[in-house]
C-alpha cells in the first residue's frame, strides 16, 4: 500500500486503559481517522464521522466473522461452530455466533424481525405501569436508610428483576448466573488477556444454567423468551436456534443496563444542579439517560471485518482486515460535540453512538429507556437529594464500561435540610 497511515502500539484492552480510556481515545482521534494498532494487527477508528460511516456501510464492514477481536471464521472449523447449542454440545453454547449481532443480511434481517417484534414499542410500553410501581417500591425502601451500594441495590436490580421477569426466567439462580455470564461474554470480545481468563471459570460455571434457561421448557410461556421461540419457529428457525436468539437477550440485556443505570446515577449524584433541573423538568429523563450513555458509553467498542478492498476517509483498507470501532471515543469527538467531556442533560445527545446506529442498532434500547425512565422518575419523586459518598469503583471488562460499586445516599430532603455536613462526602467531580 502506497500510503502513510498513523500506527500506534496502544493496547485498548490494558487494565489502565480500561480504567480510564479517555487519554487513549484522544490520542487515537488526533492521530487520524484510522490508526493501525500494531499490537493486534487491526485498524481502529476513534472519530465520530468515521465510526458512523463504517457502521452504516454494513455490506463493506461485516459483522458475520464476529464483532470481537477474533475472526470467528478462522478460529474454528465450520462444523464446530454449527454444533453450538445443539444436542450434546449445549455446553459450548456461547461459542455459537449470535444469530443477531454476528450476522449480516439477509440472515440478520430474519433474526432482527423476530427479536424486534418481541421487543416492540407496544410490548415494552405494556410493562410501563407495573415497572413504575416496582421502581417506586425499590426506591422508597432505600430512602433515608443511609449509604448503600447503588450498583447492587439499584442498577442491578432493574435488569435482574424487571427485565428477567419479562423474559420469563425463574427468580432463583438469576443473579449468580446471569451476571458472570454477561461479564464473560463481553470479555470474550477482547483478547485472551488476564481479564478474560479470570472471567472464564465463573462464566463457564454459569453457562449450563443460562443455556438451559434459553429453552421453552424453562421459560414462562407468557414471557418474551417464549415469544421469541414462537416467532422463531414461524421464521423457520430450529429450536436450538430459537434458544440462541433467547441467549442474545440474556447476553446483551443485563450487563449493559446494569452499567448504564449505574453511570447515570453516578453522574446525577455528582452534578446536583443537573439533578435539580431533572426534578423540575422530568421530560429531561430520557435525554439525561442518553447523555450518560453518550458520555460514558457502556458498550465502548465492537469490531467489523472488511469484505472488499475499500477506502474509508482516504485510507485504503484491504479485504479481510479488521476494524475496531470505538463508540466511546466517537461520542466525545470534538469534531461532533461541543464541550464533549461535559455532562449536560440539556444537550441534544440524540445522535450518539452508544446504542450503535443502522441495522445493528441496539434492539433492546427501548427496554433500557424504560428501565431508566421508571428508576429516575421514582428517584426524583422520592429522593430530592442524591449524595455520592466516596469515589466509585469501576468494573473492568474488555467491552463494557461501568461502575462496580457506587456508595450513594438517597434523602427526602427534609432530614438533610441545611444541617447537612459538607465535608468529605461530596464524591468525585
Ligand atoms: C447477542 C449479543 C448482542 C449484543 C451484545 C452481546 C454479549 C450479545 O446477540 O448475543 O453481548
Coordinates of N, CA and C in Angstrom, one line a residue, residues 124-237:
X124 N -43.1 -3.3 25.0 CA -42.3 -2.7 26.1 C -43.2 -1.7 26.9
X125 N -44.0 -0.9 26.1 CA -44.9 0.0 26.8 C -45.9 -0.7 27.7
X126 N -46.3 -1.9 27.4 CA -47.2 -2.7 28.2 C -46.7 -2.9 29.6
X127 N -45.4 -2.8 29.7 CA -44.7 -3.0 31.1 C -44.7 -1.8 31.9
X128 N -45.0 -0.6 31.3 CA -44.6 0.7 31.9 C -45.2 0.8 33.3
X129 N -46.5 0.5 33.5 CA -47.2 0.8 34.8 C -46.6 -0.1 35.9
X130 N -46.5 -1.4 35.5 CA -46.0 -2.4 36.5 C -44.6 -2.1 36.9
X131 N -43.8 -1.7 35.9 CA -42.4 -1.4 36.2 C -42.3 -0.1 37.1
X132 N -43.1 0.8 36.8 CA -43.1 2.1 37.5 C -43.4 1.8 39.0
X133 N -44.4 0.9 39.2 CA -44.8 0.6 40.6 C -43.7 -0.1 41.3
X134 N -43.0 -1.1 40.6 CA -41.9 -1.8 41.3 C -40.7 -0.8 41.6
X135 N -40.5 0.1 40.6 CA -39.4 1.1 40.8 C -39.7 1.9 42.1
X136 N -40.9 2.3 42.2 CA -41.3 3.1 43.4 C -41.0 2.3 44.7
X137 N -41.4 1.1 44.7 CA -41.2 0.3 45.9 C -39.7 0.1 46.2
X138 N -38.9 -0.1 45.1 CA -37.5 -0.3 45.4 C -36.8 1.0 45.9
X139 N -37.2 2.1 45.3 CA -36.6 3.4 45.7 C -37.0 3.8 47.1
X140 N -38.3 3.7 47.3 CA -38.8 4.1 48.7 C -38.1 3.3 49.8
X141 N -37.8 2.0 49.5 CA -37.2 1.2 50.5 C -35.8 1.7 50.9
X142 N -35.2 2.5 50.0 CA -33.8 2.9 50.2 C -33.7 4.3 50.7
X143 N -34.8 5.1 50.6 CA -34.7 6.5 51.0 C -34.6 6.6 52.5
X144 N -33.6 7.4 52.9 CA -33.4 7.6 54.4 C -32.8 6.5 55.1
X145 N -32.2 5.5 54.4 CA -31.6 4.3 55.1 C -30.1 4.5 55.2
X146 N -29.6 5.6 54.9 CA -28.2 5.8 54.9 C -27.5 5.3 53.6
X147 N -26.2 5.2 53.7 CA -25.4 4.9 52.5 C -25.5 3.5 52.1
X148 N -25.7 3.2 50.8 CA -25.8 1.8 50.3 C -25.1 1.8 49.0
X149 N -24.8 0.6 48.5 CA -24.2 0.5 47.2 C -25.2 0.5 46.0
X150 N -25.2 1.6 45.3 CA -26.3 1.8 44.3 C -26.1 0.9 43.1
X151 N -24.9 0.3 42.9 CA -24.8 -0.7 41.8 C -25.6 -2.0 42.1
X152 N -25.3 -2.5 43.3 CA -26.0 -3.8 43.6 C -27.5 -3.6 44.0
X153 N -27.8 -2.4 44.7 CA -29.2 -2.3 45.2 C -30.1 -1.6 44.2
X154 N -29.6 -0.8 43.2 CA -30.4 -0.2 42.2 C -30.1 -0.7 40.8
X155 N -28.9 -0.4 40.3 CA -28.5 -0.6 38.9 C -28.7 -2.1 38.5
X156 N -28.3 -3.0 39.4 CA -28.5 -4.4 39.1 C -29.9 -4.9 39.2
X157 N -30.7 -4.3 40.1 CA -32.0 -4.8 40.4 C -33.0 -4.6 39.3
X158 N -32.8 -3.5 38.5 CA -33.8 -3.3 37.4 C -33.7 -4.4 36.3
X159 N -32.5 -4.6 35.8 CA -32.4 -5.6 34.8 C -32.7 -7.0 35.4
X160 N -32.1 -7.3 36.6 CA -32.3 -8.6 37.2 C -33.7 -8.9 37.6
X161 N -34.4 -7.9 37.9 CA -35.8 -8.1 38.3 C -36.8 -7.9 37.2
X162 N -36.8 -6.6 36.7 CA -37.9 -6.3 35.7 C -37.6 -7.0 34.4
X163 N -36.4 -6.8 33.9 CA -36.1 -7.4 32.6 C -36.2 -8.9 32.6
X164 N -35.6 -9.5 33.6 CA -35.5 -11.0 33.7 C -36.9 -11.6 33.9
X165 N -37.8 -10.9 34.7 CA -39.2 -11.3 34.8 C -39.9 -11.2 33.5
X166 N -39.7 -10.2 32.7 CA -40.3 -10.0 31.4 C -39.9 -11.1 30.5
X167 N -38.6 -11.5 30.5 CA -38.1 -12.6 29.6 C -38.8 -13.9 30.1
X168 N -39.1 -14.0 31.4 CA -39.8 -15.2 31.8 C -38.8 -16.2 32.5
X169 N -37.8 -15.7 33.1 CA -36.9 -16.6 33.8 C -37.4 -16.8 35.3
X170 N -37.0 -17.9 35.9 CA -37.4 -18.1 37.3 C -36.5 -17.2 38.1
X171 N -37.0 -16.8 39.3 CA -36.3 -15.9 40.2 C -35.0 -16.5 40.7
X172 N -35.1 -17.8 41.0 CA -33.9 -18.5 41.6 C -32.8 -18.7 40.6
X173 N -31.6 -18.3 41.0 CA -30.4 -18.5 40.2 C -30.0 -17.4 39.3
X174 N -30.9 -16.4 39.2 CA -30.7 -15.3 38.2 C -29.4 -14.6 38.4
X175 N -29.3 -14.0 39.6 CA -28.2 -13.1 39.9 C -26.8 -13.8 39.8
X176 N -26.8 -15.0 40.4 CA -25.5 -15.7 40.4 C -25.1 -16.3 39.0
X177 N -26.0 -16.4 38.1 CA -25.6 -16.9 36.8 C -25.6 -15.9 35.7
X178 N -26.6 -15.0 35.7 CA -26.6 -14.0 34.6 C -25.5 -13.0 34.6
X179 N -25.1 -12.5 35.8 CA -24.1 -11.5 35.8 C -22.7 -12.1 35.4
X180 N -22.2 -13.2 35.9 CA -21.0 -13.8 35.4 C -21.0 -14.2 34.0
X181 N -22.2 -14.6 33.5 CA -22.3 -15.0 32.1 C -22.1 -13.8 31.2
X182 N -22.7 -12.7 31.5 CA -22.7 -11.5 30.7 C -21.2 -10.9 30.8
X183 N -20.7 -10.9 31.9 CA -19.3 -10.4 32.1 C -18.3 -11.2 31.2
X184 N -18.5 -12.4 31.2 CA -17.7 -13.3 30.4 C -17.9 -13.1 28.9
X185 N -19.2 -13.0 28.5 CA -19.5 -12.9 27.1 C -18.9 -11.6 26.6
X186 N -18.9 -10.5 27.4 CA -18.4 -9.2 26.9 C -16.8 -9.2 27.0
X187 N -16.2 -9.9 27.9 CA -14.8 -10.0 27.9 C -14.3 -10.8 26.7
X188 N -15.1 -11.8 26.3 CA -14.7 -12.6 25.2 C -14.6 -11.9 23.8
X189 N -15.1 -10.7 23.7 CA -15.0 -9.9 22.5 C -13.5 -9.3 22.4
X190 N -12.8 -9.3 23.5 CA -11.5 -8.8 23.5 C -10.4 -9.9 23.4
X191 N -9.2 -9.6 23.6 CA -8.1 -10.6 23.5 C -8.2 -11.6 24.7
X192 N -7.5 -12.7 24.6 CA -7.4 -13.6 25.8 C -6.5 -13.1 26.8
X193 N -6.8 -12.0 27.4 CA -5.9 -11.4 28.4 C -6.3 -11.9 29.8
X194 N -5.7 -11.3 30.8 CA -5.9 -11.7 32.2 C -7.4 -11.5 32.6
X195 N -8.0 -10.4 32.2 CA -9.4 -10.2 32.5 C -10.3 -11.3 31.9
X196 N -10.0 -11.6 30.7 CA -10.8 -12.7 30.1 C -10.6 -14.0 30.8
X197 N -9.3 -14.3 31.1 CA -9.1 -15.6 31.8 C -9.7 -15.7 33.1
X198 N -9.7 -14.5 33.8 CA -10.4 -14.5 35.1 C -11.9 -14.8 35.1
X199 N -12.5 -14.3 34.0 CA -14.0 -14.5 33.9 C -14.4 -15.8 33.3
X200 N -13.4 -16.5 32.7 CA -13.8 -17.8 32.1 C -14.4 -18.8 33.0
X201 N -13.8 -19.0 34.2 CA -14.2 -20.0 35.1 C -15.6 -19.7 35.6
X202 N -15.9 -18.5 36.1 CA -17.2 -18.2 36.6 C -18.2 -18.2 35.4
X203 N -17.8 -17.7 34.2 CA -18.6 -17.8 33.1 C -19.0 -19.2 32.7
X204 N -18.0 -20.0 32.7 CA -18.3 -21.4 32.4 C -19.2 -22.1 33.4
X205 N -19.1 -21.7 34.6 CA -19.9 -22.3 35.7 C -21.4 -21.9 35.4
X206 N -21.5 -20.6 35.0 CA -22.9 -20.1 34.8 C -23.5 -20.6 33.5
X207 N -22.7 -21.0 32.6 CA -23.2 -21.3 31.2 C -24.3 -22.3 31.1
X208 N -24.1 -23.5 31.8 CA -25.1 -24.5 31.7 C -26.5 -24.0 32.1
X209 N -26.5 -23.2 33.2 CA -27.8 -22.6 33.7 C -28.4 -21.7 32.6
X210 N -27.5 -20.8 32.1 CA -28.0 -19.9 31.1 C -28.6 -20.6 29.9
X211 N -27.8 -21.5 29.4 CA -28.2 -22.2 28.1 C -29.5 -23.0 28.4
X212 N -29.6 -23.7 29.5 CA -30.8 -24.4 29.9 C -32.1 -23.5 29.9
X213 N -31.8 -22.3 30.4 CA -33.0 -21.3 30.5 C -33.3 -20.6 29.2
X214 N -32.6 -20.9 28.2 CA -32.9 -20.4 26.9 C -34.0 -21.2 26.2
X215 N -34.3 -22.3 26.8 CA -35.3 -23.3 26.1 C -36.7 -23.1 26.7
X216 N -37.7 -23.4 25.8 CA -39.1 -23.1 26.2 C -39.5 -23.9 27.5
X217 N -39.0 -25.0 27.8 CA -39.4 -25.8 28.9 C -39.1 -25.0 30.2
X218 N -38.1 -24.1 30.2 CA -37.8 -23.4 31.4 C -38.3 -21.9 31.4
X219 N -38.9 -21.5 30.3 CA -39.3 -20.1 30.2 C -40.8 -20.0 30.5
X220 N -41.2 -18.9 31.2 CA -42.6 -18.6 31.4 C -43.3 -18.5 30.0
X221 N -44.3 -19.2 29.8 CA -45.0 -19.2 28.5 C -45.5 -17.8 28.1
X222 N -45.7 -16.9 29.1 CA -46.2 -15.6 28.7 C -45.1 -14.6 28.5
X223 N -43.8 -15.0 28.7 CA -42.7 -14.0 28.6 C -42.1 -13.8 27.2
X224 N -41.2 -12.9 27.2 CA -40.5 -12.5 25.9 C -39.7 -13.7 25.4
X225 N -39.1 -14.5 26.2 CA -38.3 -15.7 25.8 C -39.2 -16.6 25.0
X226 N -40.4 -17.0 25.6 CA -41.3 -17.9 24.9 C -41.8 -17.3 23.6
X227 N -42.0 -16.0 23.6 CA -42.4 -15.3 22.3 C -41.4 -15.4 21.2
X228 N -40.1 -15.3 21.7 CA -39.1 -15.4 20.7 C -39.1 -16.8 20.1
X229 N -39.3 -17.8 20.9 CA -39.4 -19.2 20.3 C -40.5 -19.3 19.4
X230 N -41.7 -18.8 19.7 CA -42.9 -18.9 18.8 C -42.6 -18.2 17.5
X231 N -42.1 -17.0 17.5 CA -41.8 -16.3 16.3 C -40.7 -16.9 15.5
X232 N -39.7 -17.4 16.2 CA -38.5 -18.0 15.5 C -39.0 -19.3 14.8
X233 N -39.8 -20.0 15.4 CA -40.4 -21.2 14.7 C -41.1 -20.8 13.4
X234 N -41.9 -19.8 13.5 CA -42.6 -19.3 12.3 C -41.6 -18.8 11.2
X235 N -40.5 -18.3 11.6 CA -39.5 -17.8 10.6 C -38.6 -19.0 10.1
X236 N -38.9 -20.2 10.6 CA -38.1 -21.3 10.1 C -36.9 -21.7 10.9
X237 N -36.7 -21.1 12.0 CA -35.6 -21.4 12.9 C -35.8 -22.7 13.6

